[in-house]
mmCIF file of C-alpha atoms and ligand atoms in Angstrom:
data_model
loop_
_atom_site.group_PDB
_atom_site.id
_atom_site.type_symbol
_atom_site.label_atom_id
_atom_site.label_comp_id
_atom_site.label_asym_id
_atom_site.label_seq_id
_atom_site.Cartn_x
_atom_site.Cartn_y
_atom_site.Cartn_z
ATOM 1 C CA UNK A 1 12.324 1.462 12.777
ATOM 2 C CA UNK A 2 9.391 0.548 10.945
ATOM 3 C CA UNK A 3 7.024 2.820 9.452
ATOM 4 C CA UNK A 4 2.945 3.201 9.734
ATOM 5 C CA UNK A 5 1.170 4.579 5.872
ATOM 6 C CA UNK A 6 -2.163 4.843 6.830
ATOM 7 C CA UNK A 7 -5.023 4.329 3.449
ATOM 8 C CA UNK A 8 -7.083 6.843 3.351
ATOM 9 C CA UNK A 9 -8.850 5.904 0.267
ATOM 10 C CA UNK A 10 -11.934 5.185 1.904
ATOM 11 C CA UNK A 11 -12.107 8.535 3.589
ATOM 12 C CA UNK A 12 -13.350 9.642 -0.197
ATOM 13 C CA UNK A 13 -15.615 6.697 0.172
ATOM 14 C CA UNK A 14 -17.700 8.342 2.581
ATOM 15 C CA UNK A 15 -17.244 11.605 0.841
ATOM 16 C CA UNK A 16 -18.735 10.401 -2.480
ATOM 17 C CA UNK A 17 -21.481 8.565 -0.337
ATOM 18 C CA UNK A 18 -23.137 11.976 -0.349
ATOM 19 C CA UNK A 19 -21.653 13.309 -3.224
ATOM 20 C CA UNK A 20 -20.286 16.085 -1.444
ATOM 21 C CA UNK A 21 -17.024 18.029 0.209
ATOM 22 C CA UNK A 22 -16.888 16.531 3.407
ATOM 23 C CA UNK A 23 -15.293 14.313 4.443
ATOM 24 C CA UNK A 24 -12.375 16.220 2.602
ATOM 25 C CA UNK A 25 -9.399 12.943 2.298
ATOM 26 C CA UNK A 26 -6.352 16.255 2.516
ATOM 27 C CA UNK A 27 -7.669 17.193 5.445
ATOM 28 C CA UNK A 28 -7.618 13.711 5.990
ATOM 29 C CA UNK A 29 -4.072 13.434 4.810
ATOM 30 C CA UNK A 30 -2.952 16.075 7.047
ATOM 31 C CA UNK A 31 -4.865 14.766 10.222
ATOM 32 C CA UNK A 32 -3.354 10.858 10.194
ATOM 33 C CA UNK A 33 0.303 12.530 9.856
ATOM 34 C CA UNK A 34 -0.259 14.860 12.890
ATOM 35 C CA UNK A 35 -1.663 11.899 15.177
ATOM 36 C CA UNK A 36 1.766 9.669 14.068
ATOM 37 C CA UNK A 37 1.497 7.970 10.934
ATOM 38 C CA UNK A 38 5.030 8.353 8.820
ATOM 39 C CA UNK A 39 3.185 8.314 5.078
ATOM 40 C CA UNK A 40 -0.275 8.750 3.672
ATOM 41 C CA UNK A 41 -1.344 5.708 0.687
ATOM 42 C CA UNK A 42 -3.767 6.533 -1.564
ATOM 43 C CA UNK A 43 -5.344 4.630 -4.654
ATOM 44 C CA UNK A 44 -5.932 6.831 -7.935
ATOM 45 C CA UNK A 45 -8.384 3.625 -9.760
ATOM 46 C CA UNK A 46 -8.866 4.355 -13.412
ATOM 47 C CA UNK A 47 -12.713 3.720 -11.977
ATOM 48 C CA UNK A 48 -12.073 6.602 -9.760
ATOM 49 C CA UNK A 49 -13.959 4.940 -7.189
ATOM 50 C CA UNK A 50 -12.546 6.820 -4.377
ATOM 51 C CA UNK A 51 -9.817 9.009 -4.526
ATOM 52 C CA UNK A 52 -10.107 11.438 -7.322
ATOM 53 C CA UNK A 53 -7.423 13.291 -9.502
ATOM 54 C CA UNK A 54 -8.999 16.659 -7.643
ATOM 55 C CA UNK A 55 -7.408 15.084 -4.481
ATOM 56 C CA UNK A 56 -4.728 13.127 -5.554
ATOM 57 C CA UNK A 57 -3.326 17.086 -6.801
ATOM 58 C CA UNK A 58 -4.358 18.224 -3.566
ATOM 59 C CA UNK A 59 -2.461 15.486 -1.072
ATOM 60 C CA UNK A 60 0.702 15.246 -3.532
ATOM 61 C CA UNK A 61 0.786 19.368 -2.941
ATOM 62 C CA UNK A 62 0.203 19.095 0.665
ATOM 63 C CA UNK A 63 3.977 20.306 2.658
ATOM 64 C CA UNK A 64 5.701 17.651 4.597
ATOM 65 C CA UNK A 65 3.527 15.300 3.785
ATOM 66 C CA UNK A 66 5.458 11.714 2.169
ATOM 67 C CA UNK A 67 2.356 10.550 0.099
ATOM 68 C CA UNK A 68 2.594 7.215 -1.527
ATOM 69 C CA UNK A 69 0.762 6.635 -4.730
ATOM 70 C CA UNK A 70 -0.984 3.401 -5.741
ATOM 71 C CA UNK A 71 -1.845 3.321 -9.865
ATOM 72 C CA UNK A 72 -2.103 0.557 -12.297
ATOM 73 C CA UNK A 73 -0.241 0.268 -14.995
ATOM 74 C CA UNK A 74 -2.567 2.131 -17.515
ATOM 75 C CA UNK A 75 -0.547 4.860 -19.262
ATOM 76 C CA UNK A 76 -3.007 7.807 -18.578
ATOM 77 C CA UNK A 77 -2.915 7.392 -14.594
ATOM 78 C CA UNK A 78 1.317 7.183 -14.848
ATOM 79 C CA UNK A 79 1.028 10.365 -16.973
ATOM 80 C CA UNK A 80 -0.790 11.992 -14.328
ATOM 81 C CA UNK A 81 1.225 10.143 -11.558
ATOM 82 C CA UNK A 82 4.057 11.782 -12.985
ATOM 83 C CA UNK A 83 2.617 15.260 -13.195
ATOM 84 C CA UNK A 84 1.318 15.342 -9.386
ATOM 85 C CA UNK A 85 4.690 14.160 -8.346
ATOM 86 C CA UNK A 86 4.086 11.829 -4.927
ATOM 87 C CA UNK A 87 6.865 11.000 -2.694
ATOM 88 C CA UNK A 88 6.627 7.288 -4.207
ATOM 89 C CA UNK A 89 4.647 5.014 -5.998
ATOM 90 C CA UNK A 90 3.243 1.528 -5.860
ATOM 91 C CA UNK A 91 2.083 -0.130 -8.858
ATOM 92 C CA UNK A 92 -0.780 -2.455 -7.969
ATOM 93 C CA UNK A 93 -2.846 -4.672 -10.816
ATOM 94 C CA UNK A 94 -6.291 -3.162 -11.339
ATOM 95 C CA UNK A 95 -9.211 -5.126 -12.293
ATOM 96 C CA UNK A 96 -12.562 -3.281 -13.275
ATOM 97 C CA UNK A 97 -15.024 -5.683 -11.168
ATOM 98 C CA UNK A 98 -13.367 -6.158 -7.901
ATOM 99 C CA UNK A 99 -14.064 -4.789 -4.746
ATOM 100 C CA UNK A 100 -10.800 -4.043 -3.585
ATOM 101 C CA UNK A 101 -6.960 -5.257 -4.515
ATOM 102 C CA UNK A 102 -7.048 -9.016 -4.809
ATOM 103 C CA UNK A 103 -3.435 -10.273 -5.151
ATOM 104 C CA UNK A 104 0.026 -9.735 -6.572
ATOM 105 C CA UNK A 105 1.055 -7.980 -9.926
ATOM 106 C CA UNK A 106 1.352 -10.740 -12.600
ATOM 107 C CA UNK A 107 5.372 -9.746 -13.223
ATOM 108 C CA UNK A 108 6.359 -12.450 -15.877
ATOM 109 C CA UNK A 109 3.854 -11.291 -17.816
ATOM 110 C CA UNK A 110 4.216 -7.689 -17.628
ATOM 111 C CA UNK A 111 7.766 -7.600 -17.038
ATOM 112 C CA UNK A 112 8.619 -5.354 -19.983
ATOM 113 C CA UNK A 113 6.194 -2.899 -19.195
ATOM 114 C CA UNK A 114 7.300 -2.229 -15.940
ATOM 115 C CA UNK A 115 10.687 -2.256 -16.280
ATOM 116 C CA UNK A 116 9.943 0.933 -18.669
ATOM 117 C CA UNK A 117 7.666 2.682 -16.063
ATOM 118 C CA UNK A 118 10.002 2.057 -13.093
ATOM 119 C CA UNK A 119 12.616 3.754 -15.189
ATOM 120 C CA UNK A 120 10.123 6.699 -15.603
ATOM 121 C CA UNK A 121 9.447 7.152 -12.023
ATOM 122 C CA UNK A 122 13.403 6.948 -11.319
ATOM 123 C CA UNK A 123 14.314 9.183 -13.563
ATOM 124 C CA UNK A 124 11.491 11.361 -11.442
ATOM 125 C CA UNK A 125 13.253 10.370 -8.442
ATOM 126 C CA UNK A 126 10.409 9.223 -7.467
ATOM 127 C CA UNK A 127 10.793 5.871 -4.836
ATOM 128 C CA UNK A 128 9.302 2.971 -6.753
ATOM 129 C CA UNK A 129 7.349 -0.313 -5.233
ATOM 130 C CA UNK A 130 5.213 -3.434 -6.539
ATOM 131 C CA UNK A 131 2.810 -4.537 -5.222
ATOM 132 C CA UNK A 132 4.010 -8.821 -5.585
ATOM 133 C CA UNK A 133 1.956 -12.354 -4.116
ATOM 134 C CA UNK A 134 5.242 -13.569 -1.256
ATOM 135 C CA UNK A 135 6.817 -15.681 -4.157
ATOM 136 C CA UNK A 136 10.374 -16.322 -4.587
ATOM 137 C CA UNK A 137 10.007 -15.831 -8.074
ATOM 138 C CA UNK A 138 8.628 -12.906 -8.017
ATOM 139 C CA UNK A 139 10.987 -11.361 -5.737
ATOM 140 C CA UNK A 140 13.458 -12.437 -8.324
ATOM 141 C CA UNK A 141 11.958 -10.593 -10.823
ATOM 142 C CA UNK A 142 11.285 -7.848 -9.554
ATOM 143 C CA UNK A 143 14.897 -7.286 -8.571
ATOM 144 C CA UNK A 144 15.618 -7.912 -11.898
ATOM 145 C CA UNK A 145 13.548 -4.800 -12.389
ATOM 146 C CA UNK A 146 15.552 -2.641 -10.434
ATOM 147 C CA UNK A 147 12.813 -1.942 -8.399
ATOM 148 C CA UNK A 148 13.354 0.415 -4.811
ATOM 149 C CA UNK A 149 10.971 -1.557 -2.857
ATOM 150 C CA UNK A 150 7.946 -4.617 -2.928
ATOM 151 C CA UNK A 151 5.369 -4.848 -0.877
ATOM 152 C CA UNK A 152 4.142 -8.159 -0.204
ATOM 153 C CA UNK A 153 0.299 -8.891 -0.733
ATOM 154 C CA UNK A 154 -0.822 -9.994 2.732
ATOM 155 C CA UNK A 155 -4.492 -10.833 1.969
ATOM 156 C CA UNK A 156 -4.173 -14.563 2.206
ATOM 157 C CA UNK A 157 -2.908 -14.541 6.263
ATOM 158 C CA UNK A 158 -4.825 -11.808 6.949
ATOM 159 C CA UNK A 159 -7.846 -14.011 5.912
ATOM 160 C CA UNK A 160 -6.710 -16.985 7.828
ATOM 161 C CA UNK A 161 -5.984 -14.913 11.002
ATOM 162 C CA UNK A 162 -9.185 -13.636 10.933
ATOM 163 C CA UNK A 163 -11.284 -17.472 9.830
ATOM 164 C CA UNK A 164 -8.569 -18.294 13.188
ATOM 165 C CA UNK A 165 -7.300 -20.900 10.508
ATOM 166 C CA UNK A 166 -3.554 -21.927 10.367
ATOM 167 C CA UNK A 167 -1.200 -19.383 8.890
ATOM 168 C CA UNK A 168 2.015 -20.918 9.916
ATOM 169 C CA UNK A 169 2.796 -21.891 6.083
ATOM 170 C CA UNK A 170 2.025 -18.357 5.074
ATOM 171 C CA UNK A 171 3.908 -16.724 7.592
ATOM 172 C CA UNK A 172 6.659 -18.271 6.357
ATOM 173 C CA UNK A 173 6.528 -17.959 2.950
ATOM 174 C CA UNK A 174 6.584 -14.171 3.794
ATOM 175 C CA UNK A 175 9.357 -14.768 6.185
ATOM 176 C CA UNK A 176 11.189 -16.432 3.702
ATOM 177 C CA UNK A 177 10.853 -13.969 0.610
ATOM 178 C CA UNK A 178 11.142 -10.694 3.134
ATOM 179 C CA UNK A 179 14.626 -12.231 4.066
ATOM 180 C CA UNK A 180 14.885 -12.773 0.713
ATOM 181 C CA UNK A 181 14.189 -9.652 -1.195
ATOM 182 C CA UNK A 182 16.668 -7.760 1.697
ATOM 183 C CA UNK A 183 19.166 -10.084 0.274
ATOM 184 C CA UNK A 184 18.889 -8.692 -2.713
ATOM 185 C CA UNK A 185 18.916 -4.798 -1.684
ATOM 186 C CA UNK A 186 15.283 -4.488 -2.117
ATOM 187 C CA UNK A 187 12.816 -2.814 0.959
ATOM 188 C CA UNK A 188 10.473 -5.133 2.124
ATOM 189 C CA UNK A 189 6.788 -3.489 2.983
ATOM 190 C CA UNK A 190 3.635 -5.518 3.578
ATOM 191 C CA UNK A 191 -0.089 -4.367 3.374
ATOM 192 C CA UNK A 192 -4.002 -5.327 2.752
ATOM 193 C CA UNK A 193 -5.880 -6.800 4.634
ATOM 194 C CA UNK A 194 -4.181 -5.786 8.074
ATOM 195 C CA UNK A 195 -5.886 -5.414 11.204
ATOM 196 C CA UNK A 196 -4.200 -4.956 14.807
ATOM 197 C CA UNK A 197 -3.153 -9.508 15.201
ATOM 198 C CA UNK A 198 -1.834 -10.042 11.889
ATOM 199 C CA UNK A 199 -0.096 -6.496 11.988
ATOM 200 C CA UNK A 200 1.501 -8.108 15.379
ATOM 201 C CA UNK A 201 2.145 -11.487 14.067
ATOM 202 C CA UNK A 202 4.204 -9.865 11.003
ATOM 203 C CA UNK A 203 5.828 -7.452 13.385
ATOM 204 C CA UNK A 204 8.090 -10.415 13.748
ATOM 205 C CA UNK A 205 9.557 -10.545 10.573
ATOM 206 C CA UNK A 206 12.263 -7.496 10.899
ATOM 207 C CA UNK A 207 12.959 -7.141 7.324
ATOM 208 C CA UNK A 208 9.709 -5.653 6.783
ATOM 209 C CA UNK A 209 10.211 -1.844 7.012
ATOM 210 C CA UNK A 210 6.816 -0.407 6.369
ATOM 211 C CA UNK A 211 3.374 -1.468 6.857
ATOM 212 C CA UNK A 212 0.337 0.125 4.775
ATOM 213 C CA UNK A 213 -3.534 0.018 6.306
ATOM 214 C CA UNK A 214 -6.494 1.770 5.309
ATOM 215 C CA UNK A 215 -9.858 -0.162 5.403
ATOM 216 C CA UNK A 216 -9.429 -1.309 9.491
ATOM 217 C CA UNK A 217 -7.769 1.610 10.038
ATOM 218 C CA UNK A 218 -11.043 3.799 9.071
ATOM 219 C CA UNK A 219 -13.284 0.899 9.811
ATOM 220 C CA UNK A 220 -11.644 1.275 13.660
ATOM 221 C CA UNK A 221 -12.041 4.935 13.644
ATOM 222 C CA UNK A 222 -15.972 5.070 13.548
ATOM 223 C CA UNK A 223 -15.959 3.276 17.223
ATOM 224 C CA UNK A 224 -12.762 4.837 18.650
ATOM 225 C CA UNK A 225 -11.002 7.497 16.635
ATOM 226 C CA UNK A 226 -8.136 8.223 14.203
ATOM 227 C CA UNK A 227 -5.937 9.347 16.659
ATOM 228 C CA UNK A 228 -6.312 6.125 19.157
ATOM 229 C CA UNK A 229 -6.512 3.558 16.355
ATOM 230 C CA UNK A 230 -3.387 5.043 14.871
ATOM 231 C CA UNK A 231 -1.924 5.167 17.993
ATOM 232 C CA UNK A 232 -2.219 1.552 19.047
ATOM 233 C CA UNK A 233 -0.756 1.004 15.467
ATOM 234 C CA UNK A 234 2.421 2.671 16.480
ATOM 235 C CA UNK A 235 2.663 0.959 19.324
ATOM 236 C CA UNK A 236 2.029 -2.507 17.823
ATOM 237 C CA UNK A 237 4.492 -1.583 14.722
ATOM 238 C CA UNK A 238 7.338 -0.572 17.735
ATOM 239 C CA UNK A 239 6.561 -4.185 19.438
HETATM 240 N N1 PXP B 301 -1.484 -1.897 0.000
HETATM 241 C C1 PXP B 301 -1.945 -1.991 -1.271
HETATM 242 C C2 PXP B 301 -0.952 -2.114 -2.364
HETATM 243 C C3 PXP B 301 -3.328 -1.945 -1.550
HETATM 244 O O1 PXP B 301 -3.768 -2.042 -2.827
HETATM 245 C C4 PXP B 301 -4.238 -1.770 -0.476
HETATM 246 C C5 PXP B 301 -5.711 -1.669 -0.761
HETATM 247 O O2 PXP B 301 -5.963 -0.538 -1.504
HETATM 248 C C6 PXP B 301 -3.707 -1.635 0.818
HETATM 249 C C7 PXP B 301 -2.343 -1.740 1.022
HETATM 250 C C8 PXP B 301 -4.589 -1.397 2.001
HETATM 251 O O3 PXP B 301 -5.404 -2.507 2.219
HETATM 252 P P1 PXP B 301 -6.509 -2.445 3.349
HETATM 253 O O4 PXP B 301 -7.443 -1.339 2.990
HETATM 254 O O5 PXP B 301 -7.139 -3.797 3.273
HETATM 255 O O6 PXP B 301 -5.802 -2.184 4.645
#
């Protein structure tokens, strides 16, 4: 079966708009769970951008609720990762001037470093994921991390889909590590960047076990809401 986590980072992005409460991202939390999704993914940025450590305490808190953390590798956000205590983790590069995620962790070159944090958030029993570019080298290493689970940086097809370009070659290469990476005991998740076609074009890769969407997700919402865009989500994921 493979499983929705629906991003509800940007829920806080309309919240800070104002400056205000509302839109609260727990109640958030809470509501995408009830209308079907299996996890809630949220981004704690050193920039704070979004999602705040007010709500990050909040949603890790909330009761039958699997919350998956994204964090960088900076050692204050892992302290506090470890104190709030999500469900699991996904470690994700973080670079002050973009506008969103842009690729894959660079492992070779921070391979020592997060073979120490993994080992924290184990020893937390905590699941672990990295966030890797569909490379078999990286899939390589990041076995050789011990890591629970990747998840595969799907920004380049997502991009192609969308410019209707051809994505064959990219399909594949996720095709190819996915397979890959199961091989090798890891779970294979994919995210950024998805909207409903490329969801359903990578719905045909079975080793991929969980997908993650925020920004169409709560883009969608505005026209047709939460419960409907989450819903045809589900649907496509079962396809
Ligand atoms: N997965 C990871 C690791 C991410 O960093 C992001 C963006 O925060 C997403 C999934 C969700 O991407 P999008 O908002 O484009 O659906």
């Amino acid at each position: 079966m493979k499983r929705l986590g629906v991003n509800i980072d940007h829920v806080a992005t309309l919240r800070n708009a104002r400056g205000e409460k509302h839109p609260d991202p727990s109640n958030a939390a809470i509501k995408v769970v009830e209308m079907g999704a299996d996890s809630v993914t949220i981004h704690l940025r050193e920039d704070k951008r979004h999602i705040n450590d007010i709500d990050t305490k909040k949603i890790c808190n909330l009761k039958n609720i699997l919350v998956n953390l994204e964090l960088s590798m900076n050692e204050n956000i892992i302290k506090k990762a470890l104190k709030f205590k999500p469900s699991y983790i996904c470690i994700v590069p973080e670079n002050r001037k973009e506008i969103t995620t842009e690729g894959g962790l660079n492992l070779n070159k921070n391979k020592k470093k997060l073979k120490s944090i993994i080992k924290r958030f184990k020893k937390a029993k905590i699941r672990t994921s990295l966030f890797v570019n569909p490379t078999l080298k990286d899939i390589n290493i990041s076995s050789e991390l011990n890591i629970d689970c990747i998840e595969i940086h799907t920004g380049k097809i997502s991009n192609l889909v969308k410019l209707k370009k051809n994505y064959i070659n990219e399909f594949k290469r996720i095709k190819k590590c996915s397979i890959y990476a199961k091989k090798l005991n890891i779970e294979v998740h994919a995210g950024h960047g998805l909207d409903y076609k490329t969801t359903k074009i990578l719905t045909k890769i079975k080793e991929i076990k969980e997908f993650n969407i925020g920004h169409y997700i709560i883009g969608e919402s505005i026209f047709f809401g939460l419960a409907k865009v989450i819903k045809n989500f589900k649907k496509i994921i079962k396809s």
